[in-house]
Amino acid sequence: MLRLTGDMEFTTGLHPSPSPDGAPALAICLTPPTLSRRPTAPSFPISPTHSAAHHASPPIPPSPPLGFRAISFPSATAHPGLPPPDPPISASLGRADTHPEQAKAVLSHHLGEGLSDFDEIPADEGVWGHLVGAWNGLWAGEGERGRVVIIEGGVQAQDVLPTKLPESPSFYLESSGSNNLLAPYVYRAEHLLAHILDSLPEVLKGFKDTFEMVGTKAAAALGHELSCLTALAESIPWVDKLRHSTKWDAITISGLRQVPHGSEEWEMGRKGVQAGLEAVNDHPQLPPLLVIILPSSHKTLSARSNPDLPARAASAPISAMTAPMCYTSNSTCSSSTTCSGRGVCALLRTNANGECWGCQCASGFGGVECQKADYTVPFVILIFSTVMLVILVVGSIALLTTVGETKLPSTLTLAVGPTKRD
């Protein structure tokens, strides 16, 4: 599990562990794709800044039943009645320096996207072996897409996580890199929310209808989000037509911060989120799950306004789901993404909604954030050259087979005839 705070640190223990600086933390929960083939590797990574001598002590506890995940809290006294947190493993190993590019590679691999030659990974083999190598190929060929659930404040981790998901931190990441790290997931979630409602079967619209009875736009938007979460959790077949080329689907839950905390609709929404996560976790094939819980003080990542979501859903074209990520200005683009260091922010197009800025990739790279190697041009050149070579060879052979078969003119035939003898 990845924990985003003002500092980074590997921690261990089965109880919630406070952020080292007491700042609100963004929690990202990971679950492995299957229980039947779980890795036997240690459940907590080792700091990449330490030598192998540090790996022998202290002993690392065994993995919890559902793999490694982490939850963070503002302070140790924020939740009275909980057992005191276990001491962090980083106290003996030192601090672990993991930056957003490394975390991005971990999350991409966890969701089944694999790694490219340009992804940056931790230098320590023990860390990377646990975070990535131990799960290599577990979901390959399973046919189940990963799920990404982003909860934008309004709840604490223990309010929504099912009891089957233990809370144990793995490492910290500086919060300054969180927007760039989460941008692809938020972007996909926005478009899925915008188009999924019209395709929802009637049986799944119960949340929406129930919350609309409350009479507030915030409650109606929360009901819409919970209906979408149910659709993803239950693997409804019609979701296929809304899917992107990525190997995961994303959904955002921001309505919980819009309704009064502790109210009837908040409690119903909290239980709905918990039930949705439990449904994903109880799936027979247990697909990769990424749960992102933002603190209430965190700036909202989504560009949309929840109360206006149903109105925007009708006007947004489905083709936008396959469009590049759009930012409203060059400064917003530059502050939100680095284009993986293989491109620059540029104006992609201008429409009625304003300017669309995004990554303009260098030659040989592609993707929303230039994260993929683009082999289109070399492939086209190779295919074209191969076809032309085949045509040239076949034509040459056909020309050679016709040589000598053409009959000579009669004059030439007489000239080369046998000489007459007396």
Short mmCIF file of C-alpha atoms in Angstrom, two decimals:
data_model
loop_
_atom_site.label_atom_id
_atom_site.label_comp_id
_atom_site.label_asym_id
_atom_site.label_seq_id
_atom_site.Cartn_x
_atom_site.Cartn_y
_atom_site.Cartn_z
CA MET A 1 0.00 0.00 0.00
CA LEU A 2 1.17 3.41 -0.85
CA ARG A 3 0.79 6.21 1.64
CA LEU A 4 1.07 9.83 0.54
CA THR A 5 2.06 12.36 3.19
CA GLY A 6 4.51 15.17 3.62
CA ASP A 7 7.19 12.54 4.21
CA MET A 8 7.92 9.04 3.00
CA GLU A 9 8.48 6.05 5.23
CA PHE A 10 8.13 2.29 5.19
CA THR A 11 6.13 1.09 8.16
CA THR A 12 4.84 -2.22 9.45
CA GLY A 13 2.19 -3.55 11.76
CA LEU A 14 -1.44 -4.62 11.57
CA HIS A 15 -2.81 -1.52 13.27
CA PRO A 16 -3.24 1.97 11.82
CA SER A 17 0.00 3.90 11.95
CA PRO A 18 0.06 7.70 12.15
CA SER A 19 1.74 9.91 9.63
CA PRO A 20 5.22 10.81 10.89
CA ASP A 21 4.59 14.53 10.66
CA GLY A 22 0.96 14.44 11.78
CA ALA A 23 -0.27 15.78 8.42
CA PRO A 24 -3.39 14.43 6.74
CA ALA A 25 -2.40 11.57 4.49
CA LEU A 26 -3.71 10.21 1.24
CA ALA A 27 -4.15 6.44 1.51
CA ILE A 28 -3.85 4.06 -1.42
CA CYS A 29 -4.89 0.46 -0.76
CA LEU A 30 -3.73 -2.40 -2.96
CA THR A 31 -5.08 -5.94 -2.99
CA PRO A 32 -3.58 -8.87 -4.88
CA PRO A 33 -5.61 -10.33 -7.73
CA THR A 34 -6.19 -13.79 -6.25
CA LEU A 35 -6.03 -15.61 -2.94
CA SER A 36 -5.25 -19.05 -4.31
CA ARG A 37 -1.89 -18.04 -5.74
CA ARG A 38 -0.65 -15.41 -3.36
CA PRO A 39 3.09 -14.79 -3.29
CA THR A 40 5.05 -16.00 -0.33
CA ALA A 41 7.34 -12.98 -0.34
CA PRO A 42 7.46 -10.77 2.77
CA SER A 43 4.57 -8.38 2.96
CA PHE A 44 6.60 -5.26 3.73
CA PRO A 45 9.33 -3.78 1.51
CA ILE A 46 12.76 -2.78 2.68
CA SER A 47 14.24 0.67 2.33
CA PRO A 48 16.13 0.96 -0.98
CA THR A 49 18.72 3.16 0.68
CA HIS A 50 20.13 0.39 2.88
CA SER A 51 22.45 -2.51 2.23
CA ALA A 52 21.68 -6.22 2.46
CA ALA A 53 23.00 -6.26 6.01
CA HIS A 54 19.89 -4.42 7.10
CA HIS A 55 17.61 -6.98 5.51
CA ALA A 56 18.28 -9.61 8.12
CA SER A 57 16.89 -7.69 11.08
CA PRO A 58 14.43 -7.07 12.48
CA PRO A 59 12.35 -10.11 11.38
CA ILE A 60 9.54 -9.16 9.03
CA PRO A 61 6.06 -10.40 10.00
CA PRO A 62 4.15 -12.65 7.57
CA SER A 63 1.71 -11.21 5.07
CA PRO A 64 -1.83 -10.46 6.22
CA PRO A 65 -4.54 -12.60 4.55
CA LEU A 66 -5.18 -10.24 1.65
CA GLY A 67 -1.71 -8.98 0.82
CA PHE A 68 -0.19 -5.61 1.51
CA ARG A 69 -2.10 -2.38 1.88
CA ALA A 70 -1.72 0.73 4.01
CA ILE A 71 -3.95 3.25 5.73
CA SER A 72 -2.75 6.51 7.27
CA PHE A 73 -4.26 8.83 9.82
CA PRO A 74 -3.61 12.44 10.89
CA SER A 75 -2.46 11.60 14.40
CA ALA A 76 -2.05 8.74 16.83
CA THR A 77 -4.81 10.07 19.09
CA ALA A 78 -7.36 10.65 16.34
CA HIS A 79 -9.04 7.31 16.94
CA PRO A 80 -9.48 6.53 20.64
CA GLY A 81 -10.01 2.92 21.56
CA LEU A 82 -7.70 1.52 18.88
CA PRO A 83 -4.64 -0.46 20.00
CA PRO A 84 -1.40 1.49 19.82
CA PRO A 85 0.28 1.17 16.43
CA ASP A 86 3.21 -1.13 16.00
CA PRO A 87 6.59 0.58 15.75
CA PRO A 88 7.53 1.26 12.14
CA ILE A 89 10.14 -0.95 10.58
CA SER A 90 11.75 2.23 9.29
CA ALA A 91 12.84 3.02 12.84
CA SER A 92 15.56 0.40 12.48
CA LEU A 93 16.06 0.52 8.73
CA GLY A 94 16.02 4.27 8.25
CA ARG A 95 13.90 6.30 5.88
CA ALA A 96 12.81 4.98 2.51
CA ASP A 97 13.01 7.35 -0.44
CA THR A 98 10.39 6.43 -3.03
CA HIS A 99 9.28 9.15 -5.42
CA PRO A 100 6.19 9.38 -7.69
CA GLU A 101 7.82 7.85 -10.78
CA GLN A 102 8.68 4.70 -8.83
CA ALA A 103 5.24 4.58 -7.21
CA LYS A 104 3.63 4.99 -10.63
CA ALA A 105 5.51 1.95 -11.90
CA VAL A 106 4.34 -0.09 -8.90
CA LEU A 107 0.69 0.87 -9.37
CA SER A 108 0.79 0.28 -13.13
CA HIS A 109 2.20 -3.19 -12.63
CA HIS A 110 -0.33 -3.96 -9.91
CA LEU A 111 -3.17 -3.11 -12.31
CA GLY A 112 -1.72 -5.37 -15.00
CA GLU A 113 -0.26 -2.73 -17.30
CA GLY A 114 3.27 -4.07 -17.11
CA LEU A 115 6.44 -2.03 -17.30
CA SER A 116 8.28 -0.39 -20.16
CA ASP A 117 12.01 0.01 -20.54
CA PHE A 118 11.66 3.63 -19.44
CA ASP A 119 9.88 3.09 -16.11
CA GLU A 120 11.96 3.91 -13.06
CA ILE A 121 12.10 1.26 -10.36
CA PRO A 122 13.68 1.19 -6.88
CA ALA A 123 17.37 0.33 -6.93
CA ASP A 124 17.04 -2.23 -4.14
CA GLU A 125 16.10 -5.66 -5.50
CA GLY A 126 14.39 -6.63 -2.26
CA VAL A 127 11.97 -3.71 -2.48
CA TRP A 128 11.14 -4.19 -6.14
CA GLY A 129 10.95 -7.96 -5.81
CA HIS A 130 8.24 -7.59 -3.21
CA LEU A 131 6.29 -4.74 -4.74
CA VAL A 132 6.32 -6.04 -8.30
CA GLY A 133 8.19 -9.26 -8.94
CA ALA A 134 6.27 -11.34 -6.42
CA TRP A 135 3.01 -10.59 -8.22
CA ASN A 136 4.35 -10.91 -11.76
CA GLY A 137 1.80 -12.55 -14.04
CA LEU A 138 -0.77 -13.43 -11.37
CA TRP A 139 -3.57 -11.83 -13.34
CA ALA A 140 -2.19 -12.42 -16.82
CA GLY A 141 -4.82 -14.08 -18.97
CA GLU A 142 -7.46 -14.02 -16.26
CA GLY A 143 -9.66 -11.67 -18.26
CA GLU A 144 -10.52 -9.58 -15.21
CA ARG A 145 -9.78 -5.87 -15.34
CA GLY A 146 -8.44 -4.03 -12.33
CA ARG A 147 -10.66 -1.66 -10.34
CA VAL A 148 -9.63 1.78 -9.14
CA VAL A 149 -11.86 3.45 -6.53
CA ILE A 150 -11.05 7.06 -5.58
CA ILE A 151 -12.82 8.37 -2.46
CA GLU A 152 -12.40 12.15 -2.32
CA GLY A 153 -12.66 12.83 1.41
CA GLY A 154 -15.62 12.72 3.76
CA VAL A 155 -14.64 9.44 5.43
CA GLN A 156 -11.79 7.79 7.24
CA ALA A 157 -10.33 4.55 5.98
CA GLN A 158 -11.94 2.44 8.69
CA ASP A 159 -15.36 3.87 7.75
CA VAL A 160 -15.43 2.27 4.31
CA LEU A 161 -12.91 -0.58 4.15
CA PRO A 162 -14.47 -4.03 4.64
CA THR A 163 -13.34 -5.98 7.68
CA LYS A 164 -11.61 -8.49 5.40
CA LEU A 165 -9.12 -5.84 4.33
CA PRO A 166 -6.48 -5.41 7.06
CA GLU A 167 -4.95 -1.99 7.54
CA SER A 168 -1.17 -2.13 7.38
CA PRO A 169 1.07 0.60 5.88
CA SER A 170 3.88 -0.11 3.45
CA PHE A 171 5.58 3.16 2.50
CA TYR A 172 5.19 6.91 2.33
CA LEU A 173 5.29 9.18 -0.69
CA GLU A 174 5.56 12.95 -0.80
CA SER A 175 2.14 14.48 -1.38
CA SER A 176 3.59 16.96 -3.86
CA GLY A 177 3.60 14.24 -6.50
CA SER A 178 0.11 12.91 -5.86
CA ASN A 179 -1.72 14.95 -8.52
CA ASN A 180 0.50 13.71 -11.32
CA LEU A 181 0.34 10.16 -10.00
CA LEU A 182 -3.46 10.08 -9.77
CA ALA A 183 -4.29 12.13 -12.87
CA PRO A 184 -4.85 9.15 -15.24
CA TYR A 185 -7.21 7.45 -12.77
CA VAL A 186 -9.21 10.62 -12.11
CA TYR A 187 -9.47 11.33 -15.83
CA ARG A 188 -10.84 7.86 -16.60
CA ALA A 189 -13.23 8.01 -13.65
CA GLU A 190 -14.72 11.32 -14.79
CA HIS A 191 -15.62 10.00 -18.23
CA LEU A 192 -16.97 6.72 -16.90
CA LEU A 193 -19.23 8.58 -14.49
CA ALA A 194 -20.39 10.88 -17.27
CA HIS A 195 -21.67 8.07 -19.52
CA ILE A 196 -22.42 5.10 -17.32
CA LEU A 197 -25.77 6.25 -15.94
CA ASP A 198 -27.77 5.96 -19.17
CA SER A 199 -26.66 2.34 -19.56
CA LEU A 200 -27.37 1.25 -16.00
CA PRO A 201 -29.89 -1.60 -15.73
CA GLU A 202 -32.96 -0.69 -13.71
CA VAL A 203 -31.96 -3.10 -10.96
CA LEU A 204 -28.83 -1.02 -10.27
CA LYS A 205 -30.59 2.36 -10.07
CA GLY A 206 -31.77 1.77 -6.54
CA PHE A 207 -29.06 3.94 -4.99
CA LYS A 208 -29.81 6.78 -7.38
CA ASP A 209 -33.56 6.68 -6.77
CA THR A 210 -33.13 6.43 -3.00
CA PHE A 211 -30.80 9.42 -2.76
CA GLU A 212 -32.90 11.51 -5.15
CA MET A 213 -35.76 11.20 -2.66
CA VAL A 214 -33.69 13.24 -0.21
CA GLY A 215 -34.16 16.21 -2.52
CA THR A 216 -30.62 17.63 -2.60
CA LYS A 217 -28.23 17.69 -5.55
CA ALA A 218 -25.38 16.41 -3.39
CA ALA A 219 -27.38 13.36 -2.34
CA ALA A 220 -28.46 12.69 -5.93
CA ALA A 221 -24.84 12.84 -7.13
CA LEU A 222 -23.78 10.47 -4.36
CA GLY A 223 -26.48 8.02 -5.40
CA HIS A 224 -25.24 8.20 -8.99
CA GLU A 225 -21.67 7.44 -7.92
CA LEU A 226 -22.75 4.48 -5.78
CA SER A 227 -24.74 3.04 -8.69
CA CYS A 228 -21.62 3.22 -10.85
CA LEU A 229 -19.54 1.57 -8.12
CA THR A 230 -22.07 -1.26 -7.94
CA ALA A 231 -21.85 -1.74 -11.70
CA LEU A 232 -18.07 -2.04 -11.58
CA ALA A 233 -18.13 -4.32 -8.55
CA GLU A 234 -20.61 -6.71 -10.15
CA SER A 235 -18.79 -6.78 -13.55
CA ILE A 236 -21.91 -5.83 -15.52
CA PRO A 237 -21.34 -6.87 -19.19
CA TRP A 238 -22.59 -3.59 -20.69
CA VAL A 239 -19.64 -1.76 -19.12
CA ASP A 240 -17.48 -3.24 -21.90
CA LYS A 241 -18.62 -0.65 -24.43
CA LEU A 242 -17.49 2.18 -22.14
CA ARG A 243 -14.08 0.72 -21.49
CA HIS A 244 -10.83 2.30 -22.52
CA SER A 245 -7.71 0.60 -23.84
CA THR A 246 -6.32 0.49 -20.29
CA LYS A 247 -6.49 -2.71 -18.25
CA TRP A 248 -8.46 -1.12 -15.44
CA ASP A 249 -11.67 0.80 -14.74
CA ALA A 250 -11.88 3.76 -12.37
CA ILE A 251 -14.63 5.40 -10.34
CA THR A 252 -14.64 8.42 -8.01
CA ILE A 253 -16.76 8.86 -4.89
CA SER A 254 -16.82 12.54 -3.99
CA GLY A 255 -20.39 12.83 -2.74
CA LEU A 256 -19.51 11.81 0.81
CA ARG A 257 -17.77 15.13 1.39
CA GLN A 258 -20.80 17.01 0.03
CA VAL A 259 -23.38 15.59 2.46
CA PRO A 260 -23.40 16.30 6.23
CA HIS A 261 -21.11 13.95 8.12
CA GLY A 262 -23.10 11.50 10.24
CA SER A 263 -26.39 12.22 8.48
CA GLU A 264 -28.67 9.47 7.22
CA GLU A 265 -27.54 9.87 3.61
CA TRP A 266 -23.87 9.92 4.70
CA GLU A 267 -24.32 6.69 6.64
CA MET A 268 -26.13 5.09 3.71
CA GLY A 269 -23.39 6.24 1.34
CA ARG A 270 -20.66 4.94 3.63
CA LYS A 271 -22.27 1.52 3.79
CA GLY A 272 -22.76 1.56 0.02
CA VAL A 273 -19.05 2.17 -0.59
CA GLN A 274 -18.14 -0.53 1.90
CA ALA A 275 -20.49 -3.00 0.23
CA GLY A 276 -19.07 -2.16 -3.20
CA LEU A 277 -15.48 -2.75 -2.08
CA GLU A 278 -16.49 -5.98 -0.40
CA ALA A 279 -18.18 -7.15 -3.61
CA VAL A 280 -14.97 -6.57 -5.56
CA ASN A 281 -12.97 -8.37 -2.90
CA ASP A 282 -15.40 -11.33 -2.95
CA HIS A 283 -15.16 -11.71 -6.73
CA PRO A 284 -14.28 -15.33 -7.68
CA GLN A 285 -11.15 -14.23 -9.57
CA LEU A 286 -10.42 -11.32 -7.19
CA PRO A 287 -9.16 -8.77 -9.75
CA PRO A 288 -6.51 -6.19 -8.78
CA LEU A 289 -8.03 -3.46 -6.62
CA LEU A 290 -6.65 0.03 -6.00
CA VAL A 291 -8.50 2.08 -3.35
CA ILE A 292 -7.45 5.73 -3.02
CA ILE A 293 -8.77 7.60 0.03
CA LEU A 294 -8.13 11.33 0.06
CA PRO A 295 -8.29 13.28 3.33
CA SER A 296 -11.02 15.90 3.58
CA SER A 297 -8.40 18.66 3.56
CA HIS A 298 -6.99 17.50 0.23
CA LYS A 299 -7.86 19.62 -2.79
CA THR A 300 -10.46 17.93 -4.96
CA LEU A 301 -8.80 16.27 -7.94
CA SER A 302 -11.91 16.03 -10.07
CA ALA A 303 -12.61 18.96 -12.37
CA ARG A 304 -16.33 18.37 -12.40
CA SER A 305 -18.91 19.57 -9.89
CA ASN A 306 -20.81 16.70 -8.35
CA PRO A 307 -24.24 18.35 -8.13
CA ASP A 308 -24.17 19.05 -11.89
CA LEU A 309 -23.01 15.57 -12.87
CA PRO A 310 -26.29 14.20 -14.29
CA ALA A 311 -26.73 17.28 -16.50
CA ARG A 312 -23.21 16.99 -17.87
CA ALA A 313 -23.61 13.29 -18.55
CA ALA A 314 -26.17 13.92 -21.27
CA SER A 315 -24.05 16.45 -23.14
CA ALA A 316 -20.62 14.77 -23.07
CA PRO A 317 -19.88 12.63 -26.14
CA ILE A 318 -18.82 9.03 -25.60
CA SER A 319 -15.97 9.53 -28.04
CA ALA A 320 -14.33 11.78 -25.44
CA MET A 321 -13.46 8.68 -23.45
CA THR A 322 -10.75 7.82 -25.94
CA ALA A 323 -9.46 11.41 -26.27
CA PRO A 324 -6.16 12.53 -24.73
CA MET A 325 -6.21 14.02 -21.25
CA CYS A 326 -7.16 17.69 -21.43
CA TYR A 327 -5.97 20.48 -19.17
CA THR A 328 -7.43 23.96 -19.24
CA SER A 329 -4.11 25.79 -19.51
CA ASN A 330 -0.41 25.28 -20.07
CA SER A 331 0.37 26.01 -16.42
CA THR A 332 -2.18 23.45 -15.22
CA CYS A 333 -0.74 20.84 -17.55
CA SER A 334 2.84 21.55 -16.49
CA SER A 335 1.98 21.36 -12.79
CA SER A 336 -0.06 18.15 -13.15
CA THR A 337 2.18 16.02 -15.34
CA THR A 338 5.78 15.67 -16.46
CA CYS A 339 4.79 13.72 -19.59
CA SER A 340 7.12 11.03 -18.23
CA GLY A 341 10.06 13.17 -19.34
CA ARG A 342 9.40 12.23 -22.98
CA GLY A 343 7.30 15.17 -24.10
CA VAL A 344 6.09 18.68 -23.35
CA CYS A 345 2.73 20.29 -22.67
CA ALA A 346 1.21 21.76 -25.82
CA LEU A 347 -2.13 23.04 -27.08
CA LEU A 348 -3.90 20.04 -28.60
CA ARG A 349 -7.12 21.65 -29.79
CA THR A 350 -9.63 24.40 -29.11
CA ASN A 351 -13.36 23.81 -28.86
CA ALA A 352 -16.51 25.38 -27.44
CA ASN A 353 -15.44 24.40 -23.92
CA GLY A 354 -12.11 26.23 -24.21
CA GLU A 355 -8.54 25.12 -24.77
CA CYS A 356 -7.32 21.56 -24.43
CA TRP A 357 -3.72 21.19 -23.31
CA GLY A 358 -1.95 17.86 -23.08
CA CYS A 359 1.27 15.98 -23.62
CA GLN A 360 2.89 16.23 -27.04
CA CYS A 361 5.20 13.23 -27.07
CA ALA A 362 8.62 13.04 -28.63
CA SER A 363 9.20 10.77 -31.59
CA GLY A 364 8.96 7.12 -30.60
CA PHE A 365 6.61 7.61 -27.64
CA GLY A 366 2.85 7.68 -27.18
CA GLY A 367 0.06 7.48 -24.62
CA VAL A 368 -1.74 10.02 -22.46
CA GLU A 369 1.48 10.80 -20.58
CA CYS A 370 3.97 9.52 -23.18
CA GLN A 371 4.33 6.44 -21.00
CA LYS A 372 4.42 3.97 -23.88
CA ALA A 373 6.98 3.31 -26.56
CA ASP A 374 5.39 3.96 -29.97
CA TYR A 375 6.47 1.43 -32.57
CA THR A 376 3.91 2.48 -35.18
CA VAL A 377 6.31 4.17 -37.62
CA PRO A 378 9.01 1.44 -37.50
CA PHE A 379 6.30 -1.20 -37.84
CA VAL A 380 4.77 0.48 -40.91
CA ILE A 381 8.20 0.88 -42.50
CA LEU A 382 9.03 -2.77 -41.82
CA ILE A 383 5.74 -4.04 -43.26
CA PHE A 384 5.94 -1.77 -46.32
CA SER A 385 9.55 -2.77 -47.01
CA THR A 386 8.70 -6.45 -46.65
CA VAL A 387 5.76 -6.21 -49.05
CA MET A 388 7.82 -4.32 -51.63
CA LEU A 389 10.65 -6.85 -51.35
CA VAL A 390 8.24 -9.75 -51.89
CA ILE A 391 6.73 -8.02 -54.94
CA LEU A 392 10.20 -7.37 -56.37
CA VAL A 393 11.31 -10.99 -55.89
CA VAL A 394 8.11 -12.45 -57.37
CA GLY A 395 8.29 -10.07 -60.34
CA SER A 396 11.92 -10.93 -61.00
CA ILE A 397 11.23 -14.65 -60.94
CA ALA A 398 8.25 -14.23 -63.26
CA LEU A 399 10.37 -12.22 -65.71
CA LEU A 400 13.13 -14.83 -65.73
CA THR A 401 10.70 -17.65 -66.47
CA THR A 402 9.53 -15.91 -69.65
CA VAL A 403 13.05 -15.52 -71.10
CA GLY A 404 13.69 -18.06 -73.93
CA GLU A 405 10.04 -18.91 -74.50
CA THR A 406 9.43 -16.19 -77.10
CA LYS A 407 9.65 -17.52 -80.70
CA LEU A 408 12.23 -15.87 -82.96
CA PRO A 409 11.18 -14.19 -86.25
CA SER A 410 11.32 -16.39 -89.39
CA THR A 411 14.19 -14.37 -90.92
CA LEU A 412 16.39 -15.05 -87.98
CA THR A 413 15.39 -18.71 -88.07
CA LEU A 414 16.61 -19.11 -91.67
CA ALA A 415 19.85 -17.32 -90.90
CA VAL A 416 20.83 -19.82 -88.29
CA GLY A 417 19.70 -22.89 -90.23
CA PRO A 418 22.08 -25.69 -91.36
CA THR A 419 24.32 -24.99 -94.42
CA LYS A 420 23.57 -26.78 -97.71
CA ARG A 421 26.20 -29.28 -98.97
CA ASP A 422 26.88 -30.33 -102.60
#
